[in-house]
Short mmCIF file of C-alpha atoms in Angstrom, two decimals:
data_model
loop_
_atom_site.label_atom_id
_atom_site.label_comp_id
_atom_site.label_asym_id
_atom_site.label_seq_id
_atom_site.Cartn_x
_atom_site.Cartn_y
_atom_site.Cartn_z
CA MET A 1 -38.02 107.84 2.34
CA ARG A 2 -36.50 110.94 0.84
CA PHE A 3 -35.90 112.25 4.35
CA PHE A 4 -33.87 109.19 5.29
CA LYS A 5 -31.80 109.36 2.13
CA ILE A 6 -30.92 112.98 2.82
CA TYR A 7 -30.09 112.19 6.41
CA GLY A 8 -27.75 109.46 5.19
CA LEU A 9 -25.96 111.94 2.95
CA PHE A 10 -25.59 114.51 5.73
CA PHE A 11 -24.47 111.88 8.17
CA ARG A 12 -21.74 110.60 5.88
CA GLN A 13 -20.37 114.13 5.53
CA TYR A 14 -20.56 114.52 9.25
CA LEU A 15 -18.57 111.34 9.89
CA LYS A 16 -15.80 112.57 7.64
CA GLY A 17 -15.59 115.68 9.78
CA LEU A 18 -15.54 113.59 12.92
CA MET A 19 -12.63 111.53 11.64
CA GLU A 20 -10.71 114.72 11.14
CA TYR A 21 -11.30 115.96 14.66
CA ARG A 22 -11.02 112.80 16.71
CA VAL A 23 -9.59 114.54 19.78
CA ASP A 24 -12.49 117.00 19.79
CA PHE A 25 -14.92 114.12 19.96
CA LEU A 26 -13.13 112.56 22.92
CA ILE A 27 -12.85 115.88 24.76
CA GLY A 28 -16.54 116.63 24.24
CA MET A 29 -17.68 113.23 25.35
CA PHE A 30 -15.44 113.29 28.38
CA ALA A 31 -16.55 116.81 29.32
CA PHE A 32 -20.23 115.93 29.32
CA LEU A 33 -19.54 112.70 31.17
CA MET A 34 -17.69 114.71 33.79
CA SER A 35 -20.38 117.33 34.04
CA GLN A 36 -22.94 114.61 34.82
CA GLY A 37 -20.34 113.02 37.07
CA ALA A 38 -20.33 116.17 39.19
CA GLY A 39 -24.09 115.73 39.69
CA LEU A 40 -23.49 112.14 40.76
CA LEU A 41 -20.71 113.18 43.12
CA PHE A 42 -23.09 115.65 44.74
CA LEU A 43 -25.68 112.92 45.27
CA TYR A 44 -23.08 110.50 46.57
CA LEU A 45 -21.75 113.02 49.08
CA ILE A 46 -25.20 113.91 50.32
CA PHE A 47 -26.09 110.26 50.81
CA GLN A 48 -22.97 109.81 52.90
CA SER A 49 -24.73 111.97 55.48
CA VAL A 50 -28.39 111.01 55.13
CA PRO A 51 -29.91 107.55 54.49
CA THR A 52 -32.85 108.73 52.38
CA LEU A 53 -33.99 111.84 50.59
CA SER A 54 -37.70 112.43 51.04
CA GLY A 55 -38.11 108.68 51.60
CA PHE A 56 -36.14 107.62 48.52
CA ALA A 57 -33.00 105.52 48.73
CA VAL A 58 -29.97 106.44 46.68
CA GLU A 59 -30.57 103.67 44.10
CA GLU A 60 -34.11 104.91 43.54
CA ILE A 61 -32.85 108.42 42.89
CA LEU A 62 -30.16 107.13 40.54
CA LEU A 63 -32.93 105.37 38.64
CA MET A 64 -34.71 108.71 38.12
CA TYR A 65 -31.41 110.26 37.12
CA GLY A 66 -30.50 107.50 34.67
CA VAL A 67 -33.89 107.17 33.00
CA GLY A 68 -34.07 110.92 32.43
CA LEU A 69 -30.54 111.13 31.07
CA ILE A 70 -31.15 108.78 28.12
CA PRO A 71 -33.80 110.83 26.25
CA LYS A 72 -31.84 113.96 27.16
CA GLY A 73 -28.77 112.42 25.54
CA ILE A 74 -30.63 111.33 22.40
CA ASP A 75 -32.08 114.81 21.98
CA HIS A 76 -28.59 116.24 22.48
CA LEU A 77 -27.22 113.80 19.89
CA PHE A 78 -29.66 114.54 17.07
CA PHE A 79 -31.29 117.90 17.72
CA ASP A 80 -28.49 120.00 19.15
CA ASN A 81 -28.66 122.45 16.26
CA ILE A 82 -31.71 124.11 17.83
CA TRP A 83 -29.34 125.81 20.27
CA LEU A 84 -27.93 127.73 17.32
CA LEU A 85 -31.31 129.03 16.17
CA PRO A 86 -31.06 132.44 17.89
CA ARG A 87 -27.68 133.03 16.29
CA THR A 88 -28.88 131.83 12.89
CA ILE A 89 -31.78 134.26 13.03
CA ILE A 90 -29.72 137.21 14.28
CA GLN A 91 -27.19 136.71 11.49
CA GLY A 92 -29.94 136.37 8.89
CA GLN A 93 -28.79 132.90 7.91
CA MET A 94 -32.28 131.49 7.98
CA ASP A 95 -32.64 132.46 4.29
CA ARG A 96 -30.58 129.45 3.37
CA TYR A 97 -33.09 126.96 4.76
CA LEU A 98 -36.07 128.70 3.25
CA LEU A 99 -34.67 128.38 -0.25
CA ARG A 100 -34.46 124.60 -0.18
CA PRO A 101 -37.10 122.31 -1.65
CA ILE A 102 -37.63 120.47 1.62
CA SER A 103 -39.05 121.29 5.06
CA PRO A 104 -36.86 124.03 6.58
CA LEU A 105 -37.24 122.48 10.04
CA TYR A 106 -35.95 119.14 8.79
CA VAL A 107 -32.88 120.63 7.12
CA PHE A 108 -32.18 122.76 10.15
CA LEU A 109 -32.43 119.82 12.56
CA ILE A 110 -30.22 117.41 10.66
CA GLU A 111 -27.43 119.88 10.10
CA ARG A 112 -25.67 118.93 13.26
CA PHE A 113 -24.94 115.64 14.91
CA GLN A 114 -23.48 116.03 18.38
CA PRO A 115 -21.41 113.05 19.56
CA ASP A 116 -20.63 114.85 22.87
CA ALA A 117 -23.96 113.36 23.88
CA PHE A 118 -22.51 109.87 24.08
CA GLY A 119 -21.23 110.85 27.52
CA GLU A 120 -24.79 111.33 28.74
CA LEU A 121 -26.09 108.27 26.90
CA VAL A 122 -23.47 105.94 28.32
CA LEU A 123 -23.92 107.23 31.84
CA GLY A 124 -27.72 107.13 31.59
CA THR A 125 -27.70 103.53 30.40
CA ILE A 126 -25.27 102.42 33.10
CA LEU A 127 -27.19 104.19 35.86
CA THR A 128 -30.51 102.78 34.75
CA SER A 129 -29.33 99.19 34.45
CA VAL A 130 -27.24 99.23 37.62
CA SER A 131 -29.99 100.74 39.75
CA ILE A 132 -32.59 98.33 38.34
CA SER A 133 -30.41 95.36 39.21
CA ARG A 134 -29.42 96.68 42.66
CA LEU A 135 -33.02 97.39 43.54
CA ALA A 136 -33.84 93.86 42.29
CA LEU A 137 -36.80 95.33 40.42
CA ASN A 138 -39.17 93.03 38.65
CA VAL A 139 -38.38 94.11 35.09
CA GLY A 140 -39.78 91.86 32.40
CA PHE A 141 -40.54 92.20 28.73
CA PHE A 142 -43.39 94.63 29.38
CA GLN A 143 -41.28 96.98 31.50
CA VAL A 144 -38.45 97.01 28.97
CA LEU A 145 -40.94 97.83 26.24
CA VAL A 146 -42.40 100.64 28.34
CA LEU A 147 -38.92 101.96 29.10
CA LEU A 148 -38.14 102.11 25.39
CA GLY A 149 -41.46 103.88 24.86
CA ILE A 150 -40.65 106.41 27.58
CA ILE A 151 -37.27 107.09 26.03
CA LEU A 152 -38.71 107.48 22.55
CA VAL A 153 -41.47 109.84 23.61
CA GLY A 154 -39.22 111.50 26.18
CA VAL A 155 -36.82 112.70 23.49
CA PHE A 156 -39.61 114.92 22.22
CA VAL A 157 -40.13 116.47 25.63
CA PHE A 158 -36.64 117.89 25.33
CA THR A 159 -36.76 118.63 21.61
CA SER A 160 -40.17 120.29 21.61
CA LEU A 161 -39.35 122.49 24.60
CA LYS A 162 -36.12 123.52 22.96
CA LEU A 163 -37.91 124.25 19.69
CA LEU A 164 -40.64 126.17 21.48
CA THR A 165 -38.27 128.37 23.45
CA ALA A 166 -35.76 128.78 20.62
CA SER A 167 -38.49 129.80 18.17
CA THR A 168 -39.31 132.82 20.32
CA SER A 169 -36.09 134.27 18.94
CA PHE A 170 -37.93 134.96 15.67
CA TRP A 171 -39.46 137.80 17.67
CA LEU A 172 -37.10 138.31 20.62
CA LYS A 173 -33.85 137.71 18.70
CA ASN A 174 -31.94 136.51 21.77
CA SER A 175 -33.87 133.73 23.45
CA TYR A 176 -30.83 132.07 25.01
CA PRO A 177 -31.68 132.87 28.63
CA LEU A 178 -35.16 131.47 28.10
CA MET A 179 -33.75 128.29 26.59
CA GLN A 180 -31.17 127.97 29.30
CA ILE A 181 -33.57 128.41 32.20
CA THR A 182 -35.80 125.73 30.70
CA TYR A 183 -32.93 123.37 30.14
CA ASN A 184 -31.38 123.98 33.56
CA ILE A 185 -34.58 122.92 35.23
CA SER A 186 -34.01 119.46 33.80
CA ASP A 187 -31.02 119.24 36.14
CA PHE A 188 -33.36 119.29 39.08
CA THR A 189 -35.55 116.45 37.90
CA LYS A 190 -32.93 113.98 39.03
CA TYR A 191 -34.18 114.63 42.56
CA PRO A 192 -37.52 113.29 43.72
CA LEU A 193 -40.28 115.69 42.82
CA SER A 194 -41.74 115.24 46.29
CA ILE A 195 -39.09 117.51 47.86
CA PHE A 196 -40.54 120.52 46.07
CA PRO A 197 -43.65 122.52 46.98
CA LYS A 198 -46.85 122.02 45.00
CA ALA A 199 -46.33 124.91 42.61
CA ILE A 200 -42.94 123.64 41.44
CA ARG A 201 -44.26 120.08 41.19
CA PHE A 202 -46.98 121.34 38.88
CA LEU A 203 -44.42 123.35 36.92
CA MET A 204 -42.21 120.31 36.34
CA THR A 205 -45.14 118.06 35.46
CA ALA A 206 -47.15 120.24 33.12
CA VAL A 207 -45.31 123.45 32.19
CA ILE A 208 -41.68 122.36 31.86
CA PRO A 209 -42.51 118.67 32.08
CA PHE A 210 -39.11 117.06 32.64
CA ALA A 211 -40.45 115.07 35.59
CA LEU A 212 -42.45 113.04 33.07
CA VAL A 213 -39.26 111.43 31.81
CA SER A 214 -37.52 110.86 35.14
CA TYR A 215 -39.54 110.93 38.34
CA TYR A 216 -42.78 109.35 37.12
CA PRO A 217 -41.13 106.61 35.01
CA ALA A 218 -39.03 105.69 38.05
CA LEU A 219 -42.17 105.53 40.19
CA PHE A 220 -43.69 103.24 37.57
CA LEU A 221 -40.65 100.94 37.58
CA LEU A 222 -40.74 100.92 41.36
CA GLY A 223 -44.34 99.78 41.13
CA ARG A 224 -45.78 102.89 42.77
CA LEU A 225 -47.57 104.36 39.78
CA PRO A 226 -49.86 102.56 37.30
CA PHE A 227 -48.66 102.33 33.71
CA TRP A 228 -51.51 104.18 32.05
CA GLN A 229 -51.35 107.12 34.38
CA MET A 230 -47.62 107.57 33.80
CA PHE A 231 -47.53 106.89 30.08
CA GLY A 232 -50.82 108.64 29.33
CA ALA A 233 -49.61 111.86 30.92
CA LEU A 234 -46.28 111.59 29.11
CA VAL A 235 -47.86 111.10 25.68
CA LEU A 236 -50.52 113.73 26.25
CA VAL A 237 -48.18 116.46 27.45
CA THR A 238 -45.50 115.63 24.89
CA SER A 239 -47.97 115.76 22.00
CA LEU A 240 -49.21 119.10 23.23
CA PHE A 241 -45.70 120.52 23.46
CA SER A 242 -44.61 119.07 20.13
CA PHE A 243 -47.66 120.71 18.55
CA LEU A 244 -46.91 124.02 20.27
CA GLY A 245 -43.26 123.86 19.31
CA TYR A 246 -44.06 123.19 15.67
CA LEU A 247 -46.70 125.90 15.66
CA MET A 248 -44.31 128.41 17.17
CA TRP A 249 -41.64 127.51 14.64
CA ASN A 250 -44.06 127.93 11.72
CA ARG A 251 -45.42 131.22 13.02
CA GLY A 252 -41.88 132.37 13.58
CA LEU A 253 -40.81 131.49 10.05
CA LYS A 254 -43.66 133.61 8.69
CA HIS A 255 -42.51 136.46 10.88
CA TYR A 256 -38.86 136.07 9.88
CA GLU A 257 -37.59 139.12 8.07
CA SER A 258 -33.91 138.39 7.47
CA THR A 259 -31.27 141.07 7.99
CA GLY A 260 -31.50 142.99 4.75
CA SER A 261 -27.92 142.51 3.69
CA MET B 1 2.05 150.67 39.58
CA LYS B 2 2.85 153.04 36.78
CA ARG B 3 3.47 150.13 34.48
CA LEU B 4 -0.01 148.80 35.22
CA LYS B 5 -1.70 152.12 34.64
CA LYS B 6 -1.90 151.66 30.90
CA TYR B 7 -4.14 148.60 31.43
CA TRP B 8 -6.84 150.47 33.36
CA PRO B 9 -8.72 151.63 30.28
CA PHE B 10 -9.16 147.98 29.31
CA MET B 11 -10.68 147.25 32.69
CA ARG B 12 -12.93 150.29 32.60
CA ALA B 13 -14.08 149.49 29.10
CA SER B 14 -15.13 145.98 30.00
CA ILE B 15 -16.93 147.15 33.15
CA MET B 16 -18.88 149.51 30.92
CA GLN B 17 -19.43 146.75 28.41
CA MET B 18 -21.18 144.69 31.07
CA PHE B 19 -23.59 147.56 31.60
CA ILE B 20 -24.55 147.56 27.94
CA TYR B 21 -25.75 144.00 28.41
CA ARG B 22 -27.29 144.59 31.82
CA GLY B 23 -30.71 143.42 30.64
CA THR B 24 -29.36 140.06 29.53
CA ILE B 25 -27.16 139.74 32.61
CA TRP B 26 -30.06 140.41 34.91
CA LEU B 27 -32.05 137.80 33.07
CA TRP B 28 -29.22 135.31 33.73
CA LEU B 29 -29.14 136.36 37.36
CA ILE B 30 -32.85 135.65 37.65
CA VAL B 31 -32.10 132.18 36.29
CA ASP B 32 -29.56 131.84 39.09
CA VAL B 33 -32.05 132.99 41.71
CA PHE B 34 -34.53 130.42 40.50
CA GLN B 35 -31.91 127.70 40.67
CA PHE B 36 -30.97 128.91 44.12
CA ALA B 37 -34.59 128.54 45.21
CA MET B 38 -34.64 124.96 43.91
CA MET B 39 -31.44 124.36 45.85
CA VAL B 40 -33.10 125.61 49.04
CA PHE B 41 -35.83 122.98 48.70
CA LEU B 42 -33.27 120.29 48.00
CA TRP B 43 -31.26 121.12 51.12
CA LYS B 44 -34.43 121.40 53.16
CA ALA B 45 -35.16 117.78 52.25
CA VAL B 46 -31.59 116.80 53.13
CA TYR B 47 -31.87 118.48 56.54
CA GLN B 48 -35.26 116.90 57.24
CA ASN B 49 -33.90 114.63 59.98
CA ASN B 50 -30.64 116.37 60.85
CA ASP B 51 -29.88 119.70 62.47
CA VAL B 52 -26.20 119.79 61.60
CA ILE B 53 -24.45 117.93 58.77
CA ASN B 54 -20.67 117.97 58.55
CA GLY B 55 -20.54 121.07 60.71
CA PHE B 56 -23.12 123.02 58.71
CA ALA B 57 -26.57 123.91 60.01
CA PHE B 58 -29.32 124.32 57.41
CA THR B 59 -29.26 128.12 57.42
CA GLU B 60 -25.46 128.14 57.30
CA MET B 61 -25.65 125.96 54.22
CA LEU B 62 -27.98 128.46 52.55
CA LEU B 63 -25.65 131.33 53.40
CA TYR B 64 -22.71 129.30 52.12
CA TYR B 65 -24.33 128.89 48.70
CA LEU B 66 -25.46 132.50 48.62
CA LEU B 67 -21.93 133.74 49.33
CA THR B 68 -20.45 131.20 46.92
CA ASN B 69 -22.71 132.60 44.19
CA LEU B 70 -21.47 136.09 45.00
CA PHE B 71 -17.77 135.19 44.98
CA PHE B 72 -18.23 132.98 41.94
CA VAL B 73 -17.90 136.02 39.65
CA PHE B 74 -14.19 135.95 40.48
CA SER B 75 -13.67 132.28 39.71
CA ASP B 76 -15.28 132.10 36.30
CA VAL B 77 -13.37 130.34 33.51
CA GLU B 78 -14.26 133.03 30.94
CA ALA B 79 -10.57 133.40 30.02
CA ILE B 80 -10.82 130.10 28.14
CA TYR B 81 -13.34 131.53 25.69
CA ALA B 82 -11.50 134.81 25.37
CA VAL B 83 -8.10 133.25 24.62
CA ALA B 84 -9.52 130.55 22.37
CA GLU B 85 -11.53 133.05 20.36
CA GLU B 86 -8.60 135.38 19.85
CA ILE B 87 -6.40 132.50 18.79
CA ARG B 88 -8.97 131.01 16.42
CA GLU B 89 -9.89 134.27 14.80
CA GLY B 90 -6.25 135.26 14.58
CA ARG B 91 -6.91 138.50 16.44
CA ILE B 92 -4.15 137.52 18.83
CA SER B 93 -1.57 138.65 16.28
CA LEU B 94 -2.92 142.20 16.51
CA TYR B 95 -2.43 142.25 20.26
CA LEU B 96 0.98 140.66 20.12
CA THR B 97 2.38 143.47 18.00
CA LYS B 98 1.26 146.14 20.48
CA PRO B 99 3.51 147.40 23.26
CA ILE B 100 1.35 145.84 25.94
CA SER B 101 1.47 142.45 27.54
CA TYR B 102 -1.07 140.08 26.06
CA ARG B 103 -1.76 138.35 29.35
CA LEU B 104 -2.00 141.52 31.43
CA ARG B 105 -4.36 143.16 28.95
CA LEU B 106 -6.62 140.10 29.05
CA TYR B 107 -6.30 139.94 32.84
CA PHE B 108 -7.57 143.47 33.27
CA GLU B 109 -10.29 143.03 30.69
CA LEU B 110 -11.63 140.00 32.49
CA LEU B 111 -11.21 141.64 35.88
CA GLY B 112 -13.35 144.49 34.57
CA ARG B 113 -15.88 141.97 33.35
CA SER B 114 -16.06 140.35 36.79
CA LEU B 115 -16.37 143.71 38.53
CA GLY B 116 -19.12 144.76 36.14
CA ILE B 117 -21.08 141.60 36.84
CA LEU B 118 -20.43 141.99 40.58
CA ILE B 119 -22.01 145.44 40.55
CA LEU B 120 -25.08 144.02 38.84
CA LEU B 121 -25.09 140.96 41.10
CA ILE B 122 -24.91 142.75 44.45
CA PRO B 123 -28.53 143.96 44.52
CA VAL B 124 -29.72 140.48 43.49
CA VAL B 125 -27.72 138.75 46.23
CA PHE B 126 -28.80 141.38 48.73
CA LEU B 127 -32.48 140.83 47.95
CA THR B 128 -32.11 137.04 48.00
CA GLY B 129 -30.23 137.24 51.29
CA PHE B 130 -32.80 139.58 52.79
CA THR B 131 -35.58 137.17 51.82
CA LEU B 132 -33.68 134.25 53.36
CA PHE B 133 -33.13 136.17 56.60
CA LEU B 134 -36.84 136.95 56.81
CA ILE B 135 -38.04 133.42 56.03
CA PHE B 136 -35.57 131.44 58.11
CA ASP B 137 -34.82 133.89 60.97
CA ILE B 138 -31.12 133.72 60.32
CA VAL B 139 -28.67 135.21 62.81
CA TRP B 140 -25.26 135.85 61.32
CA ILE B 141 -22.41 137.54 63.15
CA VAL B 142 -19.40 138.56 61.15
CA THR B 143 -16.32 140.48 62.30
CA LEU B 144 -14.43 143.19 60.46
CA GLU B 145 -11.33 140.98 60.40
CA GLN B 146 -13.28 138.22 58.63
CA ILE B 147 -14.51 140.65 56.01
CA LEU B 148 -10.99 141.98 55.52
CA ILE B 149 -9.59 138.47 55.01
CA ALA B 150 -12.38 137.54 52.58
CA VAL B 151 -11.71 140.65 50.52
CA LEU B 152 -7.96 139.96 50.50
CA TYR B 153 -8.61 136.48 49.10
CA VAL B 154 -10.52 137.82 46.11
CA PRO B 155 -7.64 139.13 43.93
CA LEU B 156 -5.61 135.98 44.62
CA VAL B 157 -8.48 133.65 43.77
CA PHE B 158 -9.17 135.63 40.63
CA THR B 159 -5.53 135.44 39.53
CA LEU B 160 -5.35 131.73 40.28
CA VAL B 161 -8.44 130.85 38.23
CA PHE B 162 -7.43 133.28 35.51
CA SER B 163 -4.05 131.56 35.08
CA PHE B 164 -5.68 128.15 35.12
CA SER B 165 -8.25 129.16 32.48
CA PHE B 166 -5.65 130.94 30.40
CA LEU B 167 -3.71 127.70 30.26
CA PHE B 168 -6.79 125.81 29.09
CA GLY B 169 -7.58 128.54 26.57
CA THR B 170 -4.25 127.99 24.84
CA PHE B 171 -5.25 124.36 24.29
CA SER B 172 -7.36 125.69 21.44
CA ILE B 173 -4.15 125.52 19.42
CA TYR B 174 -4.57 121.76 19.51
CA THR B 175 -8.34 121.29 19.51
CA THR B 176 -11.41 123.11 18.22
CA ASN B 177 -13.77 121.84 20.89
CA VAL B 178 -13.43 124.87 23.16
CA PHE B 179 -16.89 124.30 24.60
CA GLY B 180 -15.77 120.86 25.76
CA ILE B 181 -12.60 122.21 27.33
CA SER B 182 -14.44 124.96 29.17
CA ILE B 183 -17.05 122.57 30.52
CA PHE B 184 -14.26 120.31 31.68
CA ALA B 185 -12.40 123.17 33.37
CA SER B 186 -15.44 124.72 35.04
CA VAL B 187 -16.76 121.40 36.33
CA PHE B 188 -13.31 120.59 37.65
CA ILE B 189 -13.03 123.88 39.52
CA ARG B 190 -16.57 123.61 40.85
CA ALA B 191 -15.92 120.12 42.20
CA VAL B 192 -12.50 120.65 43.77
CA SER B 193 -13.10 124.15 45.15
CA GLY B 194 -16.21 123.48 47.19
CA GLN B 195 -18.59 125.40 44.94
CA LEU B 196 -20.48 122.19 44.20
CA ILE B 197 -20.79 121.20 47.85
CA PRO B 198 -18.72 122.25 50.90
CA LEU B 199 -15.47 120.31 50.97
CA ALA B 200 -16.33 119.16 54.50
CA PHE B 201 -18.68 116.66 52.82
CA TYR B 202 -15.83 114.88 51.04
CA PRO B 203 -14.39 111.69 52.49
CA ASP B 204 -10.94 112.05 54.06
CA SER B 205 -9.18 110.14 51.31
CA LEU B 206 -10.39 112.60 48.69
CA LEU B 207 -9.77 115.59 50.94
CA SER B 208 -6.13 114.66 51.37
CA VAL B 209 -5.76 114.82 47.58
CA LEU B 210 -7.62 118.14 47.35
CA ASN B 211 -5.39 119.56 50.07
CA LEU B 212 -2.50 119.22 47.66
CA LEU B 213 -4.26 121.59 45.22
CA PRO B 214 -4.71 125.33 45.63
CA PHE B 215 -8.34 125.34 44.47
CA ARG B 216 -9.77 124.73 47.93
CA PHE B 217 -8.92 128.35 48.70
CA VAL B 218 -11.54 129.45 46.17
CA SER B 219 -14.23 128.72 48.76
CA TYR B 220 -12.31 130.26 51.67
CA PRO B 221 -14.02 133.68 51.49
CA PRO B 222 -17.50 132.22 52.23
CA LEU B 223 -16.02 129.81 54.78
CA VAL B 224 -14.19 132.61 56.59
CA LEU B 225 -17.27 134.83 56.63
CA LEU B 226 -19.30 131.97 58.12
CA GLY B 227 -16.63 131.29 60.74
CA LYS B 228 -15.95 127.79 59.38
CA VAL B 229 -12.26 128.60 59.01
CA ALA B 230 -10.51 130.18 61.98
CA THR B 231 -8.96 133.55 61.18
CA ALA B 232 -5.48 132.31 62.13
CA ASP B 233 -5.78 129.48 59.58
CA ALA B 234 -7.19 131.88 57.03
CA TRP B 235 -4.11 134.11 57.28
CA ILE B 236 -1.82 131.12 56.77
CA GLY B 237 -4.03 130.04 53.86
CA LEU B 238 -3.69 133.49 52.35
CA ALA B 239 0.10 133.19 52.34
CA THR B 240 -0.05 129.67 50.92
CA LEU B 241 -2.41 130.80 48.20
CA ALA B 242 -0.11 133.71 47.33
CA ALA B 243 2.75 131.26 46.79
CA TRP B 244 0.54 129.11 44.56
CA VAL B 245 -0.51 132.14 42.56
CA LEU B 246 3.11 133.05 41.93
CA LEU B 247 3.74 129.52 40.73
CA PHE B 248 0.71 129.57 38.44
CA VAL B 249 1.49 132.98 36.99
CA GLY B 250 5.09 131.94 36.29
CA GLY B 251 3.95 128.65 34.83
CA THR B 252 1.45 130.19 32.42
CA ALA B 253 4.01 132.79 31.34
CA LEU B 254 6.41 130.03 30.32
CA TRP B 255 3.67 127.94 28.76
CA PHE B 256 2.35 130.88 26.77
CA ARG B 257 5.78 131.64 25.39
CA ALA B 258 6.11 128.03 24.28
CA SER B 259 2.60 127.97 22.75
CA LEU B 260 3.25 131.10 20.73
CA LYS B 261 5.87 129.18 18.83
CA LYS B 262 3.32 126.50 17.94
CA MET B 263 0.64 128.90 16.88
CA VAL B 264 -0.18 129.51 13.25
CA VAL B 265 -2.23 132.55 12.28
CA PHE B 266 -3.47 132.82 8.74
CA GLY B 267 -3.49 136.10 6.89
CA GLY B 268 -3.81 139.26 8.91
#
């Protein structure tokens, strides 16, 4: 309860800031919309020349793209501050969070709300609903419920991986490249996993498991993968990574030695 | 030439600066190589049932992206960050009082940055290319004239993108979301220059619009080296690009003078 109250306080402050920088908000949202738009343009242009990609029609690929974009956007919206962790550690600003009478991770996470993410959220929602209707998929109450479940759990795929890789900066200081390489791989999960060799398929399912929020959910909606197999794997892998991320963060905090100034 | 000489130290310094961070840069380059590998699989799937798509064979497509990655160091929008940062931190006022041109100093600094990265990038591209040639049995014939043209394009492309980014960098007078602006600018350039996908893939209606812009020349060096643009056309393109560059440089000079009047720097 206390957590929600504090979030409310932070959020109100944040909104005041947003009102002051309205143009910034529009620019950010438009920029991320455009950056995803470039990915769509690429797909569109390729499908002008070929009818299917590894047996998938364009609508089926857009479904993967759209479904994956929603949890990515939500993570971007609420947990964007993790990107600043390396800098916070290098500058010794972590002290601030340690001195507060509440979980340092919680305070760190809620410090930033990133409305740029609305670009991704809007696009993801449009892509998902349009491709579902164009494919005339049989989507009932159960499927909608599962989709919401995928999105909810899927957010933690992104957040936990970000936390896991960012927390290495407690030791490495600059873990940006590591974070970026992980995040960039999520760009490739909008394509069917089947175009990649086995090693990469394994990598994107179990090691950097972005396929769990795009490719497999799409297969489920297309009726080519049973629910339990898809959702079980998602929950299992996400729990594991959330645990690892939290563990890494805690270990890192113990190792944190500030800057001495 | 003599007037430009005083800017060389800036260029040299930023080349050297890149070498300080060579570890990090190489790490980034490895990220690029990995992404390139993913790209190879993607295109392999696209070429599953076709030998040639829009005039590109599979191996030509791989070479196109490899060369685009190499030439990309000269079409980076880094100037946005540099200008925006100097404006926001107020450091710009220090440079403005010195007897050197603000834009030329920045130009040479960023040119040095690009050259520094290029030096680090060449072995990576060479190794990637070598691997591609071994795996896919690529035969690639390139003439000296093609190489000469490609090299001549480089300074013009760099100046074009520099002016464009410089313009966007000055927008930080009006907004604080520099990250948003730079994403916008780099996505725009990637899409309209052919770095995203060769422009031959675009429908005619879109191409006719892109032909009105100078950014298509950004991908001319790889296209010329692959023989996708005839050398005669490439020479004409070079002259056209030069005219565009003059226009851009003049335009940013005027714009910058106007922006300086709007700028407010606190303290000092």
